Amino acid sequence: MRLETTRNFLFASAAVLAFASPAFALDGADVLKKMNAAYHVQGAEITAKSIATNGDNVTLSGVVIGSGMDPAQQFPIGNVTLEGVEEDNGGYTIEKMSFENVNYAKEKVAITIDDLYMTGVVVPADATANTVDAMLFYDEAHTGPASVKIDGKEAFSIAESNATMTKSEDGGTLSFDLTAEGFKGDLSGVTDPKSKEAIDALQLKSLSGDLTVNGSWEVAPGTINVDEYSIDVENVGRLDMSFSISGYTMAFIKSMQDAVKAQEANPNKEQADQAFGLAMLGLMQQLTFNNAKISFDDAGITKRGIDYAAKEQGTTSEQLSQMIKGMAPMMIAQLNIPELQNAVSAAVNTYVDDPKNFTISAAPAKPVPFPMIMGAAMGAPNTIPSVLGVTVTANQ
């Protein structure tokens, strides 16, 4: 009995050791290979000097991300740690990807980025498949403070940025959200006297604000809805854009990627560029315009701009304002669009007298195929506003 028990224990131990052997261990090289395949489809390439695996963690050392073999397009990012890596039907899921702080300098430019990580990363098993499952996804991508210095002086910085992606339960819709908080720009280093004078007059020496982007992508019809793309700059204003197009399907994306690969593979640059342009023109035929809007909420820049322009022209701000209001209808009249001419004139008059907000919207009664828009632009450009349902308003 004791002998039988011992033998069973040895068999059980052998089985455990077999499943724990390197043959069943996580393959860090395959993880990188499939990550690279997903990035390569987008025209990028990942290389690592070494790969180390410890349990369900993978460490990539000496990582470089770039495009092609040109050293100028290579960006070293140091070591990358993948935590909680699990095989998933030939692909992989990664709980968290952590990056070393970036400290990159070349010639007069220095870039630093802290606290980089991604969570909920999904690496596809087959990046060439013509389905949404062939794309690399993440739940969250985050950066802490980032800075760009030129000649040792900070020209641009961001306090923090965060991007998220959410897939619907049926996988039919992907939602995205991006925020870049506390960005700052310093234009005090501009040396050209005329530019420096304009920057000072417009009070643009130091800029600060936030960026927000959110929307969704309906995979089957290829409908991209950008609900908000806003840049809010303190003491300047808020530029807000939104738009919707259809036809940006997986097949469209695949064709676009193939066109990029063909362009890169052609050694004749002029020929490659021409072929790429024709390919893009053909692909545009597949898209449909749904709607778009662009608006600007003023925070002081309009009045400063009129004051500066008036001074440059040797006139007063009031005289220049009247000149702008008088020139607007004459300029629009050249386009031969009477209905839009009246709307633009009214909006310009209202805005110049009291700068608050200015909005241009395009909302056709039904979606308009891009070929129709291109045809109107070439044959009868004055019909575009009616084709797209363009309206212009101010202070509403």
Short mmCIF file of C-alpha atoms in Angstrom, two decimals:
data_model
loop_
_atom_site.label_atom_id
_atom_site.label_comp_id
_atom_site.label_asym_id
_atom_site.label_seq_id
_atom_site.Cartn_x
_atom_site.Cartn_y
_atom_site.Cartn_z
CA MET A 1 0.00 0.00 0.00
CA ARG A 2 2.78 2.36 0.90
CA LEU A 3 4.58 1.50 -2.35
CA GLU A 4 1.41 2.24 -4.38
CA THR A 5 0.96 5.58 -2.64
CA THR A 6 4.58 6.52 -3.27
CA ARG A 7 4.31 5.57 -6.94
CA ASN A 8 1.14 7.66 -7.39
CA PHE A 9 2.86 10.60 -5.72
CA LEU A 10 5.83 10.29 -8.09
CA PHE A 11 3.54 10.17 -11.13
CA ALA A 12 1.63 13.24 -9.89
CA SER A 13 4.88 15.10 -9.23
CA ALA A 14 6.17 14.22 -12.71
CA ALA A 15 2.96 15.58 -14.26
CA VAL A 16 3.24 18.86 -12.35
CA LEU A 17 6.88 19.25 -13.35
CA ALA A 18 6.04 18.49 -16.97
CA PHE A 19 3.41 21.23 -17.13
CA ALA A 20 5.74 23.64 -15.37
CA SER A 21 8.61 22.92 -17.75
CA PRO A 22 9.87 25.52 -20.29
CA ALA A 23 7.83 23.84 -23.04
CA PHE A 24 4.67 25.17 -21.38
CA ALA A 25 6.11 28.47 -20.16
CA LEU A 26 5.09 31.86 -21.55
CA ASP A 27 6.89 32.56 -24.84
CA GLY A 28 8.10 36.17 -24.55
CA ALA A 29 9.48 36.12 -28.08
CA ASP A 30 6.07 35.18 -29.48
CA VAL A 31 4.42 37.97 -27.48
CA LEU A 32 6.77 40.50 -29.09
CA LYS A 33 6.33 38.90 -32.51
CA LYS A 34 2.55 39.29 -32.39
CA MET A 35 2.74 42.78 -30.93
CA ASN A 36 5.14 43.66 -33.74
CA ALA A 37 2.78 42.17 -36.32
CA ALA A 38 -0.03 44.43 -35.09
CA TYR A 39 2.18 47.52 -35.13
CA HIS A 40 3.73 46.61 -38.48
CA VAL A 41 0.30 46.64 -40.11
CA GLN A 42 0.15 50.31 -39.07
CA GLY A 43 3.54 50.99 -40.65
CA ALA A 44 5.58 50.79 -37.45
CA GLU A 45 8.11 48.27 -36.17
CA ILE A 46 9.24 47.22 -32.70
CA THR A 47 12.67 45.78 -31.92
CA ALA A 48 14.18 44.66 -28.61
CA LYS A 49 17.77 43.76 -27.77
CA SER A 50 16.68 41.07 -25.33
CA ILE A 51 13.55 39.38 -23.94
CA ALA A 52 13.23 37.95 -20.42
CA THR A 53 10.27 35.95 -19.07
CA ASN A 54 9.46 35.47 -15.40
CA GLY A 55 6.15 33.70 -14.73
CA ASP A 56 3.44 35.77 -16.42
CA ASN A 57 5.70 38.83 -16.76
CA VAL A 58 7.82 39.70 -19.80
CA THR A 59 10.59 42.32 -19.90
CA LEU A 60 11.68 43.77 -23.22
CA SER A 61 15.07 45.48 -23.00
CA GLY A 62 16.49 48.07 -25.37
CA VAL A 63 13.21 48.64 -27.19
CA VAL A 64 13.16 50.82 -30.29
CA ILE A 65 10.01 51.87 -32.17
CA GLY A 66 10.31 53.19 -35.69
CA SER A 67 9.31 53.02 -39.33
CA GLY A 68 11.60 51.52 -41.93
CA MET A 69 15.37 51.30 -41.67
CA ASP A 70 16.05 55.05 -41.55
CA PRO A 71 17.78 55.82 -38.19
CA ALA A 72 16.08 59.22 -38.19
CA GLN A 73 12.74 57.43 -37.85
CA GLN A 74 13.89 55.23 -34.95
CA PHE A 75 12.86 56.22 -31.42
CA PRO A 76 14.48 54.42 -28.46
CA ILE A 77 12.14 53.92 -25.48
CA GLY A 78 14.33 51.77 -23.22
CA ASN A 79 12.84 48.85 -21.30
CA VAL A 80 9.18 47.81 -21.37
CA THR A 81 7.63 45.59 -18.69
CA LEU A 82 4.57 43.49 -19.49
CA GLU A 83 2.67 42.31 -16.42
CA GLY A 84 -0.06 39.69 -16.21
CA VAL A 85 0.48 38.29 -19.71
CA GLU A 86 -1.83 35.44 -20.71
CA GLU A 87 -2.21 33.48 -23.94
CA ASP A 88 -5.68 33.94 -25.44
CA ASN A 89 -6.66 31.84 -28.48
CA GLY A 90 -3.32 32.42 -30.15
CA GLY A 91 -3.12 36.05 -29.09
CA TYR A 92 -2.34 37.60 -25.71
CA THR A 93 -3.90 39.78 -23.04
CA ILE A 94 -1.67 42.04 -20.94
CA GLU A 95 -2.82 43.55 -17.68
CA LYS A 96 -0.31 46.38 -17.78
CA MET A 97 2.54 47.61 -19.99
CA SER A 98 4.91 49.94 -18.17
CA PHE A 99 7.51 52.04 -19.97
CA GLU A 100 10.67 53.63 -18.68
CA ASN A 101 10.61 57.40 -18.45
CA VAL A 102 11.62 58.85 -21.81
CA ASN A 103 14.70 61.05 -21.78
CA TYR A 104 15.59 61.61 -25.42
CA ALA A 105 17.92 64.26 -26.82
CA LYS A 106 19.09 64.88 -30.35
CA GLU A 107 20.93 67.98 -31.50
CA LYS A 108 19.03 70.94 -30.00
CA VAL A 109 15.84 69.07 -29.07
CA ALA A 110 15.23 67.21 -25.79
CA ILE A 111 12.07 65.23 -25.00
CA THR A 112 11.07 63.86 -21.60
CA ILE A 113 7.93 61.86 -20.75
CA ASP A 114 7.18 60.35 -17.35
CA ASP A 115 4.75 57.74 -16.03
CA LEU A 116 3.91 55.96 -19.28
CA TYR A 117 1.73 52.88 -19.14
CA MET A 118 -1.08 51.01 -20.89
CA THR A 119 -3.61 48.69 -19.29
CA GLY A 120 -5.96 46.04 -20.63
CA VAL A 121 -3.89 45.46 -23.78
CA VAL A 122 -5.19 42.87 -26.26
CA VAL A 123 -2.69 41.54 -28.81
CA PRO A 124 -4.37 39.86 -31.81
CA ALA A 125 -3.50 36.33 -32.86
CA ASP A 126 -3.61 37.28 -36.54
CA ALA A 127 -3.05 40.93 -37.40
CA THR A 128 -3.79 40.27 -41.08
CA ALA A 129 -7.37 39.08 -40.55
CA ASN A 130 -10.01 41.37 -42.01
CA THR A 131 -11.95 41.73 -38.75
CA VAL A 132 -11.89 44.03 -35.75
CA ASP A 133 -10.23 41.22 -33.75
CA ALA A 134 -7.09 41.77 -35.86
CA MET A 135 -6.49 45.15 -34.23
CA LEU A 136 -4.46 45.87 -31.10
CA PHE A 137 -6.59 47.36 -28.32
CA TYR A 138 -6.11 48.81 -24.86
CA ASP A 139 -8.40 49.96 -22.08
CA GLU A 140 -6.23 52.91 -21.08
CA ALA A 141 -3.04 54.65 -22.23
CA HIS A 142 -1.53 57.18 -19.86
CA THR A 143 1.35 59.65 -19.72
CA GLY A 144 2.39 61.88 -16.88
CA PRO A 145 4.32 65.13 -17.32
CA ALA A 146 5.85 65.54 -20.79
CA SER A 147 8.17 68.26 -22.04
CA VAL A 148 9.90 69.39 -25.22
CA LYS A 149 12.92 71.64 -24.85
CA ILE A 150 14.74 73.49 -27.62
CA ASP A 151 18.22 74.78 -26.84
CA GLY A 152 17.59 73.98 -23.18
CA LYS A 153 14.43 76.09 -22.98
CA GLU A 154 11.03 74.46 -22.55
CA ALA A 155 8.89 75.13 -25.63
CA PHE A 156 5.98 72.79 -24.93
CA SER A 157 4.72 70.68 -22.04
CA ILE A 158 1.72 68.63 -20.92
CA ALA A 159 0.80 67.91 -17.32
CA GLU A 160 -0.99 64.63 -18.09
CA SER A 161 -2.72 62.79 -20.92
CA ASN A 162 -5.10 59.88 -20.84
CA ALA A 163 -6.72 57.84 -23.63
CA THR A 164 -9.32 55.11 -23.26
CA MET A 165 -10.97 52.63 -25.62
CA THR A 166 -14.17 50.70 -24.95
CA LYS A 167 -15.60 47.89 -27.05
CA SER A 168 -19.33 47.14 -26.96
CA GLU A 169 -20.40 43.67 -25.86
CA ASP A 170 -21.12 42.58 -29.43
CA GLY A 171 -17.86 44.13 -30.66
CA GLY A 172 -19.78 46.27 -33.14
CA THR A 173 -18.88 49.67 -31.70
CA LEU A 174 -15.65 51.09 -30.33
CA SER A 175 -15.72 54.24 -28.22
CA PHE A 176 -12.65 56.41 -27.66
CA ASP A 177 -11.75 59.26 -25.37
CA LEU A 178 -8.60 61.39 -25.13
CA THR A 179 -7.70 64.21 -22.77
CA ALA A 180 -4.49 66.21 -22.59
CA GLU A 181 -4.59 68.40 -19.53
CA GLY A 182 -2.47 71.40 -18.72
CA PHE A 183 -0.58 71.83 -21.96
CA LYS A 184 1.66 74.88 -22.19
CA GLY A 185 3.45 76.55 -25.06
CA ASP A 186 6.18 79.14 -24.79
CA LEU A 187 6.69 81.44 -27.78
CA SER A 188 9.05 83.82 -26.00
CA GLY A 189 11.98 82.25 -27.82
CA VAL A 190 10.84 83.56 -31.22
CA THR A 191 13.57 85.85 -32.51
CA ASP A 192 12.10 87.25 -35.74
CA PRO A 193 11.27 90.91 -34.89
CA LYS A 194 7.98 91.03 -36.83
CA SER A 195 6.74 87.72 -35.44
CA LYS A 196 7.80 88.71 -31.94
CA GLU A 197 5.88 91.98 -32.26
CA ALA A 198 2.71 90.13 -33.30
CA ILE A 199 3.08 87.57 -30.49
CA ASP A 200 3.45 90.35 -27.92
CA ALA A 201 0.48 92.31 -29.27
CA LEU A 202 -1.76 89.26 -29.35
CA GLN A 203 -0.55 88.16 -25.88
CA LEU A 204 0.52 84.76 -27.17
CA LYS A 205 3.92 84.61 -25.52
CA SER A 206 2.69 82.00 -23.04
CA LEU A 207 -0.16 79.63 -23.94
CA SER A 208 -1.97 77.15 -21.71
CA GLY A 209 -5.03 74.99 -22.10
CA ASP A 210 -6.57 71.55 -22.52
CA LEU A 211 -7.36 69.15 -25.36
CA THR A 212 -10.40 66.85 -25.41
CA VAL A 213 -11.38 64.27 -28.03
CA ASN A 214 -14.17 61.71 -27.83
CA GLY A 215 -16.30 59.72 -30.21
CA SER A 216 -17.05 56.26 -31.54
CA TRP A 217 -16.55 53.93 -34.50
CA GLU A 218 -19.33 51.64 -35.73
CA VAL A 219 -17.33 48.83 -37.30
CA ALA A 220 -19.73 47.30 -39.87
CA PRO A 221 -20.81 50.50 -41.70
CA GLY A 222 -17.48 52.13 -40.88
CA THR A 223 -19.16 55.16 -39.32
CA ILE A 224 -16.80 57.40 -37.36
CA ASN A 225 -18.48 59.92 -35.10
CA VAL A 226 -16.13 62.47 -33.55
CA ASP A 227 -18.49 64.10 -31.07
CA GLU A 228 -15.91 66.50 -29.68
CA TYR A 229 -12.47 67.62 -30.76
CA SER A 230 -11.79 70.72 -28.73
CA ILE A 231 -8.79 72.86 -27.93
CA ASP A 232 -9.40 75.33 -25.13
CA VAL A 233 -6.63 77.93 -24.78
CA GLU A 234 -6.71 80.36 -21.87
CA ASN A 235 -7.08 84.02 -22.85
CA VAL A 236 -7.49 82.99 -26.52
CA GLY A 237 -10.61 80.90 -27.00
CA ARG A 238 -12.04 77.45 -27.55
CA LEU A 239 -12.00 75.78 -30.96
CA ASP A 240 -14.51 72.93 -31.11
CA MET A 241 -14.96 70.53 -34.04
CA SER A 242 -17.15 67.52 -34.67
CA PHE A 243 -17.86 65.38 -37.72
CA SER A 244 -19.27 62.08 -38.92
CA ILE A 245 -18.32 60.00 -41.96
CA SER A 246 -19.22 56.47 -43.07
CA GLY A 247 -17.37 53.90 -45.14
CA TYR A 248 -14.28 53.66 -42.93
CA THR A 249 -14.62 49.88 -42.76
CA MET A 250 -12.07 47.16 -42.04
CA ALA A 251 -11.80 46.60 -45.81
CA PHE A 252 -11.09 50.32 -46.28
CA ILE A 253 -8.40 50.23 -43.57
CA LYS A 254 -6.80 47.14 -45.15
CA SER A 255 -6.72 48.78 -48.59
CA MET A 256 -5.18 51.92 -47.11
CA GLN A 257 -2.49 49.89 -45.34
CA ASP A 258 -1.72 48.03 -48.57
CA ALA A 259 -1.32 51.35 -50.37
CA VAL A 260 1.13 52.56 -47.71
CA LYS A 261 3.16 49.34 -47.96
CA ALA A 262 3.28 49.61 -51.76
CA GLN A 263 4.48 53.20 -51.49
CA GLU A 264 7.26 52.25 -49.07
CA ALA A 265 8.33 49.29 -51.21
CA ASN A 266 8.66 51.33 -54.42
CA PRO A 267 12.23 52.70 -54.74
CA ASN A 268 11.05 55.31 -57.25
CA LYS A 269 9.75 58.00 -54.86
CA GLU A 270 8.00 60.10 -57.50
CA GLN A 271 6.27 57.08 -58.99
CA ALA A 272 5.41 55.79 -55.51
CA ASP A 273 3.85 59.11 -54.49
CA GLN A 274 1.77 59.28 -57.67
CA ALA A 275 0.51 55.71 -57.23
CA PHE A 276 -0.31 56.40 -53.59
CA GLY A 277 -2.21 59.55 -54.50
CA LEU A 278 -4.30 57.68 -57.07
CA ALA A 279 -4.96 54.89 -54.56
CA MET A 280 -6.13 57.40 -51.94
CA LEU A 281 -8.33 59.12 -54.52
CA GLY A 282 -9.93 55.77 -55.29
CA LEU A 283 -10.46 54.97 -51.63
CA MET A 284 -12.10 58.33 -51.02
CA GLN A 285 -14.85 57.21 -53.38
CA GLN A 286 -15.95 54.73 -50.71
CA LEU A 287 -16.60 57.36 -48.03
CA THR A 288 -19.81 59.21 -47.22
CA PHE A 289 -20.15 62.58 -45.50
CA ASN A 290 -22.77 62.71 -42.75
CA ASN A 291 -22.23 66.05 -40.97
CA ALA A 292 -19.62 68.41 -39.54
CA LYS A 293 -19.40 71.49 -37.36
CA ILE A 294 -16.67 73.90 -36.36
CA SER A 295 -17.15 76.65 -33.81
CA PHE A 296 -15.01 79.15 -31.97
CA ASP A 297 -15.80 80.73 -28.61
CA ASP A 298 -13.76 83.88 -28.20
CA ALA A 299 -11.80 84.67 -25.04
CA GLY A 300 -10.21 87.94 -26.13
CA ILE A 301 -8.09 87.07 -29.18
CA THR A 302 -10.48 88.64 -31.72
CA LYS A 303 -10.33 92.15 -30.30
CA ARG A 304 -6.56 91.96 -29.87
CA GLY A 305 -6.26 90.76 -33.47
CA ILE A 306 -8.33 93.64 -34.81
CA ASP A 307 -6.40 96.15 -32.68
CA TYR A 308 -3.07 94.83 -33.94
CA ALA A 309 -4.16 94.70 -37.60
CA ALA A 310 -5.56 98.23 -37.37
CA LYS A 311 -2.29 99.53 -35.97
CA GLU A 312 -0.34 97.80 -38.76
CA GLN A 313 -2.59 99.44 -41.38
CA GLY A 314 -2.46 102.86 -39.75
CA THR A 315 -6.16 103.02 -38.95
CA THR A 316 -8.42 102.62 -35.93
CA SER A 317 -10.00 99.41 -34.66
CA GLU A 318 -13.47 100.83 -35.34
CA GLN A 319 -12.60 101.69 -38.94
CA LEU A 320 -11.08 98.26 -39.54
CA SER A 321 -14.15 96.56 -38.05
CA GLN A 322 -16.40 98.45 -40.45
CA MET A 323 -14.07 97.54 -43.31
CA ILE A 324 -14.28 93.83 -42.42
CA LYS A 325 -18.07 93.97 -42.29
CA GLY A 326 -18.16 95.67 -45.68
CA MET A 327 -15.68 93.33 -47.37
CA ALA A 328 -17.28 90.06 -46.20
CA PRO A 329 -20.36 90.19 -48.48
CA MET A 330 -18.27 91.26 -51.47
CA MET A 331 -15.90 88.34 -51.03
CA ILE A 332 -18.74 85.85 -50.65
CA ALA A 333 -20.52 87.37 -53.66
CA GLN A 334 -17.69 86.13 -55.88
CA LEU A 335 -18.73 82.57 -55.06
CA ASN A 336 -22.24 83.18 -56.42
CA ILE A 337 -24.06 81.76 -53.39
CA PRO A 338 -26.75 84.35 -52.56
CA GLU A 339 -28.39 82.40 -49.72
CA LEU A 340 -25.07 81.84 -47.96
CA GLN A 341 -23.90 85.38 -48.66
CA ASN A 342 -26.66 86.87 -46.52
CA ALA A 343 -26.04 84.41 -43.67
CA VAL A 344 -22.28 85.03 -43.66
CA SER A 345 -22.72 88.80 -43.78
CA ALA A 346 -25.12 88.75 -40.85
CA ALA A 347 -22.88 86.43 -38.82
CA VAL A 348 -19.73 88.48 -39.49
CA ASN A 349 -21.46 91.74 -38.54
CA THR A 350 -22.77 90.23 -35.32
CA TYR A 351 -19.43 88.68 -34.36
CA VAL A 352 -17.24 91.68 -35.15
CA ASP A 353 -19.51 94.00 -33.16
CA ASP A 354 -19.50 91.68 -30.14
CA PRO A 355 -17.09 88.70 -30.41
CA LYS A 356 -18.63 85.76 -28.58
CA ASN A 357 -18.86 82.71 -30.83
CA PHE A 358 -18.85 81.86 -34.53
CA THR A 359 -20.16 78.57 -35.95
CA ILE A 360 -20.08 76.90 -39.37
CA SER A 361 -22.21 73.76 -39.70
CA ALA A 362 -22.74 71.27 -42.50
CA ALA A 363 -25.79 69.05 -42.02
CA PRO A 364 -27.18 67.66 -45.28
CA ALA A 365 -30.70 66.22 -45.31
CA LYS A 366 -29.17 62.82 -46.05
CA PRO A 367 -25.58 61.49 -46.19
CA VAL A 368 -23.61 62.67 -49.23
CA PRO A 369 -21.13 60.33 -51.01
CA PHE A 370 -17.67 61.84 -51.35
CA PRO A 371 -17.72 61.42 -55.18
CA MET A 372 -20.71 63.79 -55.28
CA ILE A 373 -18.82 66.36 -53.21
CA MET A 374 -15.74 66.05 -55.42
CA GLY A 375 -17.87 66.37 -58.53
CA ALA A 376 -19.53 69.51 -57.22
CA ALA A 377 -16.15 70.99 -56.27
CA MET A 378 -14.82 70.51 -59.81
CA GLY A 379 -17.96 71.27 -61.80
CA ALA A 380 -20.09 73.67 -59.76
CA PRO A 381 -18.35 74.77 -56.54
CA ASN A 382 -21.12 77.25 -55.78
CA THR A 383 -23.48 74.30 -55.16
CA ILE A 384 -21.38 72.79 -52.35
CA PRO A 385 -23.08 74.78 -49.53
CA SER A 386 -26.52 73.54 -50.61
CA VAL A 387 -25.26 69.99 -51.20
CA LEU A 388 -23.79 69.86 -47.68
CA GLY A 389 -26.44 71.97 -45.96
CA VAL A 390 -24.01 74.66 -44.79
CA THR A 391 -25.13 77.28 -42.27
CA VAL A 392 -23.19 80.11 -40.63
CA THR A 393 -24.21 81.71 -37.33
CA ALA A 394 -22.72 83.94 -34.64
CA ASN A 395 -23.35 84.54 -30.95
CA GLN A 396 -25.92 81.77 -30.62
#
